[in-house]
Coordinates of C-alpha atoms in Angstrom, one line a residue:
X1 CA 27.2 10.3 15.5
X2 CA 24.1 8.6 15.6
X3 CA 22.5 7.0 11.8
X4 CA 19.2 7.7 10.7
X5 CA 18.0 4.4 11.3
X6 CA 19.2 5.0 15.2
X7 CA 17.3 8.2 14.8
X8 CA 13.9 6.8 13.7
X9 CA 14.2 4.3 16.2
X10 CA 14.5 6.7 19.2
X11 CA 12.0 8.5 17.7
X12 CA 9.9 5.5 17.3
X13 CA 10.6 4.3 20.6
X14 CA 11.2 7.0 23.2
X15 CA 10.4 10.4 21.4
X16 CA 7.8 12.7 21.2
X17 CA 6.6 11.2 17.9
X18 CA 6.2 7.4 19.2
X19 CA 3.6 6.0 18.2
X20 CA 0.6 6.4 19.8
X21 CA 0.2 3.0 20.5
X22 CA 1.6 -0.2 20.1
X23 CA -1.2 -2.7 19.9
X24 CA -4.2 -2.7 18.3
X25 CA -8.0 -0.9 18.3
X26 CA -11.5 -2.5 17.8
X27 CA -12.5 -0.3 14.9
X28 CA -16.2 -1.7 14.5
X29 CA -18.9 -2.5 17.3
X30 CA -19.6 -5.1 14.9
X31 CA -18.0 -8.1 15.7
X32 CA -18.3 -10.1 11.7
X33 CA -16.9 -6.3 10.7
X34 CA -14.5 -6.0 12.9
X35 CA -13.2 -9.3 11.8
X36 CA -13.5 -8.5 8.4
X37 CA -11.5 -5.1 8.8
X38 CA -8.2 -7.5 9.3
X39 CA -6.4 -10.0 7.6
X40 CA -3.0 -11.9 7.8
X41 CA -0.8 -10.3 5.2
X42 CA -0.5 -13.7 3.1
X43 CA -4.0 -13.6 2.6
X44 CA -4.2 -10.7 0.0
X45 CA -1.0 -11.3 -1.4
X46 CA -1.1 -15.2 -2.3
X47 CA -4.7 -13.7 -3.7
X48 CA -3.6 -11.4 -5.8
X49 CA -0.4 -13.5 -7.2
X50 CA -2.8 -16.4 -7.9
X51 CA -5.1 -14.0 -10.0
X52 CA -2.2 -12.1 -11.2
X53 CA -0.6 -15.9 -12.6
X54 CA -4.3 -16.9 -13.9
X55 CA -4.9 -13.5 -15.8
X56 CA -1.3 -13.8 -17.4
X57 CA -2.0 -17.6 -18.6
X58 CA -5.3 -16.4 -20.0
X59 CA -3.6 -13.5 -21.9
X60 CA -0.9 -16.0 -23.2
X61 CA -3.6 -18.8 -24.0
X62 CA -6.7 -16.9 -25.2
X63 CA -5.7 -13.9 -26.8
X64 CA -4.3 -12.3 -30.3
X65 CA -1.5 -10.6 -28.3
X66 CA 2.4 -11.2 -28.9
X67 CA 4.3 -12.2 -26.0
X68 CA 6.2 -8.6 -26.3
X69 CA 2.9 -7.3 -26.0
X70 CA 2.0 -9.1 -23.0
X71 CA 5.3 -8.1 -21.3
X72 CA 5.0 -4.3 -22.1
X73 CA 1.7 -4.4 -21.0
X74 CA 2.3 -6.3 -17.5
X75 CA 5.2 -3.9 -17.0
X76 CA 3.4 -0.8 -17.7
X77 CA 0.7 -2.1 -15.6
X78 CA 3.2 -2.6 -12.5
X79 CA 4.7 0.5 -12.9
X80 CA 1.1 2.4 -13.2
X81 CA 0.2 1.3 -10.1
X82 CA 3.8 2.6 -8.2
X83 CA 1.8 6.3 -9.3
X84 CA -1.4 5.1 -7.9
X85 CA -0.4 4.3 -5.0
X86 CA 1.4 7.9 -4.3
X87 CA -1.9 9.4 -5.6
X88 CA -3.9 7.1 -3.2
X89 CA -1.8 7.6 -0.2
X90 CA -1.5 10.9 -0.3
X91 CA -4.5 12.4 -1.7
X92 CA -7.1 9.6 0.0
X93 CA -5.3 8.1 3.4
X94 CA -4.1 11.6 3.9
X95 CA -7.2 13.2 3.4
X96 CA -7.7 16.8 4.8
X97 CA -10.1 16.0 7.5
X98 CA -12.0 19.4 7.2
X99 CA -15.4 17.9 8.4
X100 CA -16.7 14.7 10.0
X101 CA -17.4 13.1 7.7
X102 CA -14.1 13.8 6.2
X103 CA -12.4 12.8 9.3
X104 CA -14.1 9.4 9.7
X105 CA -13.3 8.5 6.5
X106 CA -9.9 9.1 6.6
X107 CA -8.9 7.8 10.0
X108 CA -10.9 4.2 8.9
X109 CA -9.1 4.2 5.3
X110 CA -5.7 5.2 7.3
X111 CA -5.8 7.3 10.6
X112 CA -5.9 4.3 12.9
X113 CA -3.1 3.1 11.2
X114 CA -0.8 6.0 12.0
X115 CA -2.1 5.6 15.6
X116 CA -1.2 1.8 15.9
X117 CA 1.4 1.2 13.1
X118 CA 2.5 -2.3 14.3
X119 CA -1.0 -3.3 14.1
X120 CA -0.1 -6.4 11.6
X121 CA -3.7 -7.3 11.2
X122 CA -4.4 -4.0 9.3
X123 CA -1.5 -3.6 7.0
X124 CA -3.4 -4.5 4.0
X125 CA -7.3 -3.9 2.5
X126 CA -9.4 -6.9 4.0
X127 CA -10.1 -9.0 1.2
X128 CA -13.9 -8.9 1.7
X129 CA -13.5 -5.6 0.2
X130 CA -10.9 -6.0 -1.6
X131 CA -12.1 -8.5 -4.1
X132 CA -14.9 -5.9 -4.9
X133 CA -12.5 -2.9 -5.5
X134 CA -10.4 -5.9 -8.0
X135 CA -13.2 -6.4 -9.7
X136 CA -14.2 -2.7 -10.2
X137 CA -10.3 -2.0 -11.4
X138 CA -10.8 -4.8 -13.8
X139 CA -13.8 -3.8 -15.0
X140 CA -12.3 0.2 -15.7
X141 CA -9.5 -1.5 -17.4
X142 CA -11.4 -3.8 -19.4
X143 CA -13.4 -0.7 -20.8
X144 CA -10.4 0.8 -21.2
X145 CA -8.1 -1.4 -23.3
X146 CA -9.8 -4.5 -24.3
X147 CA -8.6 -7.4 -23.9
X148 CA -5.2 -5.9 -22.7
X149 CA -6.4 -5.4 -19.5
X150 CA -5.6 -9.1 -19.0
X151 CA -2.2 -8.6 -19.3
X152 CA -1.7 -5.1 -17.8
X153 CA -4.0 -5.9 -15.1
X154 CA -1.1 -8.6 -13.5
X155 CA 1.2 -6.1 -13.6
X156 CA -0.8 -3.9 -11.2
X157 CA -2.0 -6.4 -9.3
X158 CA 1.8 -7.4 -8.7
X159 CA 2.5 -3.9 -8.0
X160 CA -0.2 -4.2 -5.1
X161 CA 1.5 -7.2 -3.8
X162 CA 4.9 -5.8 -4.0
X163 CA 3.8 -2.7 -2.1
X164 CA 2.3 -5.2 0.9
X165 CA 5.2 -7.3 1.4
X166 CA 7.0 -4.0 1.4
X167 CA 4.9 -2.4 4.1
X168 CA 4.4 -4.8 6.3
X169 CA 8.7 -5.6 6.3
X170 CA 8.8 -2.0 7.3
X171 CA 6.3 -2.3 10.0
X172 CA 6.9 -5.9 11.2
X173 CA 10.9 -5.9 11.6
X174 CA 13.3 -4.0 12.5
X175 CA 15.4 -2.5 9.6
X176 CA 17.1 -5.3 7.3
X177 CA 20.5 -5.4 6.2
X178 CA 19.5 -5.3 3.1
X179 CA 17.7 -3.2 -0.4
X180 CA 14.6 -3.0 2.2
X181 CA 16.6 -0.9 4.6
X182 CA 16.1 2.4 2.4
X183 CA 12.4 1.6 1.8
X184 CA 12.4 0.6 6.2
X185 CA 14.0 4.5 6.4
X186 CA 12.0 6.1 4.1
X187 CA 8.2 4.6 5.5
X188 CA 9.9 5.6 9.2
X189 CA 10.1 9.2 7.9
X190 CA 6.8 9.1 7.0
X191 CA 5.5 8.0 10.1
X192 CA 7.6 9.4 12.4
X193 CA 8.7 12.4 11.2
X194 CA 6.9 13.7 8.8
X195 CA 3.6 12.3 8.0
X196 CA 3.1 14.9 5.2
X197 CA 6.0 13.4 3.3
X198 CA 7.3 10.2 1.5
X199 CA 3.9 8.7 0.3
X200 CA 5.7 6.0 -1.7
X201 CA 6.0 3.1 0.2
X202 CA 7.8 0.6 -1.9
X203 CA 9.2 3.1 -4.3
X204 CA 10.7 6.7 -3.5
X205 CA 10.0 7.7 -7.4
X206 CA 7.2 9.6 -7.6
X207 CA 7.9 11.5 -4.3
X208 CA 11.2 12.5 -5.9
X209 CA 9.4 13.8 -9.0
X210 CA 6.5 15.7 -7.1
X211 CA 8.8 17.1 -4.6
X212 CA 7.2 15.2 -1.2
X213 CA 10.3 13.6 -0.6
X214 CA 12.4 13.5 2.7
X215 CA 15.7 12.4 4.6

C-alpha cells in the first residue's frame, strides 16, 4: 500500500494536480521589479534574525522590563504570528478572486506561486518590501504596547523566519526523514490536493482549531 508521502509525490509528479509548472515566470515587464520580486531565502531570514537579536539586546539593555517579561513577551510574540500567518494565508493569498482586480492581487501576493511551486526565488516577501511592511508591524506594535513591542516584536519576527525555512524545506527537498516530514505532508496537501485546506505552513495548530485541516 502506497504512503501518503508516495501519494503526494505521484500526485506532484505525474497526476492531474502536478504542478503547472516547474520553473519559473517573469512576473514584471520591469526588469529592477522583476528583480526585486525575488530573493535567496537567506536573505530575509539572516535579516530578520539579525533584527530579531538587536531588538532582544535593546529590550535587555534599555528597558524597565524583567527578563520573565522579556521571555513571555518574545514567546507570545512567536506564537501570535503562527495565527497570523493562517489568517494571512488563507484570508489574503487565498483571496476570492471575484473581480480583477481581486484576481491580480491575489495571483502576485500567491497565485503564481501555486503555479510554479519550486520557484525558489519567490518563497519569501522580497526584502525591498519587506523592510517596509517590518517597519509598519513595528510601528502598530509600538502603539500598541510600548516599549514591549521590543521584546514581543523578536518573537514574531522569529516566527516569520521559522515559517521560511519551513517552506522553502517543503518546496526545495524532497520529504526529510525527519520532524519536517509532517510539515513536508501537510504543505503537499495543500498544494496538491487541496488548496482550500491546511493554511499553516510551519504549524498544523490553528488549522486543527478552525477546522481547515486535512490528511
Amino acid at each position: 500500500m502506497e504512503s501518503t508521502t508516495e501519494k503526494l509525490q505521484t500526485m506532484a509528479g505525474h497526476g492531474k494536480t502536478r504542478p503547472k509548472n516547474s520553473g519559473t515566470k517573469k512576473l514584471f515587464d520591469n526588469p529592477i521589479l522583476e528583480a526585486l520580486s525575488r530573493t535567496h531565502i537567506m536573505v530575509p531570514i539572516s535579516m530578520w534574525i539579525a533584527l530579531s537579536a538587536f531588538l532582544g539586546w535593546y529590550a535587555f539593555t534599555y528597558t524597565n522590563m524583567t527578563n520573565g517579561t522579556i521571555g513571555l513577551l518574545f514567546v507570545a510574540g512567536l506564537f501570535s504570528f503562527t495565527l497570523f500567518e493562517y489568517v494571512l494565508h488563507r484570508y489574503l493569498y487565498h483571496l476570492t478572486p471575484s473581480t480583477p482586480k481581486r484576481a491580480k492581487i491575489q495571483y502576485t501576493f500567491h497565485g503564481i506561486h501555486h503555479e510554479y511551486p519550486k520557484d525558489k526565488t519567490r518563497l519569501a516577501m522580497p526584502p525591498a518590501l519587506a523592510i517596509f511592511v517590518a517597519a509598519f508591524f513595528f510601528g502598530v506594535f509600538f502603539l500598541m504596547m510600548g516599549e514591549a513591542a521590543y521584546a514581543f516584536f523578536p518573537g514574531f519576527l522569529v516566527g516569520y523566519s521559522g515559517y521560511l525555512a519551513t517552506h522553502f524545506i517543503v518546496h526545495a527537498y524532497a520529504p526529510p526523514k525527519n520532524f519536517f516530514k509532517q510539515l513536508w505532508i501537510n504543505h503537499s496537501v495543500h498544494h496538491y490536493k487541496n488548496p482550500e485546506s491546511n493554511y499553516g505552513v510551519s504549524s498544523p495548530f490553528w488549522d486543527y482549531i478552525f477546522g481547515s485541516f486535512q490528511k
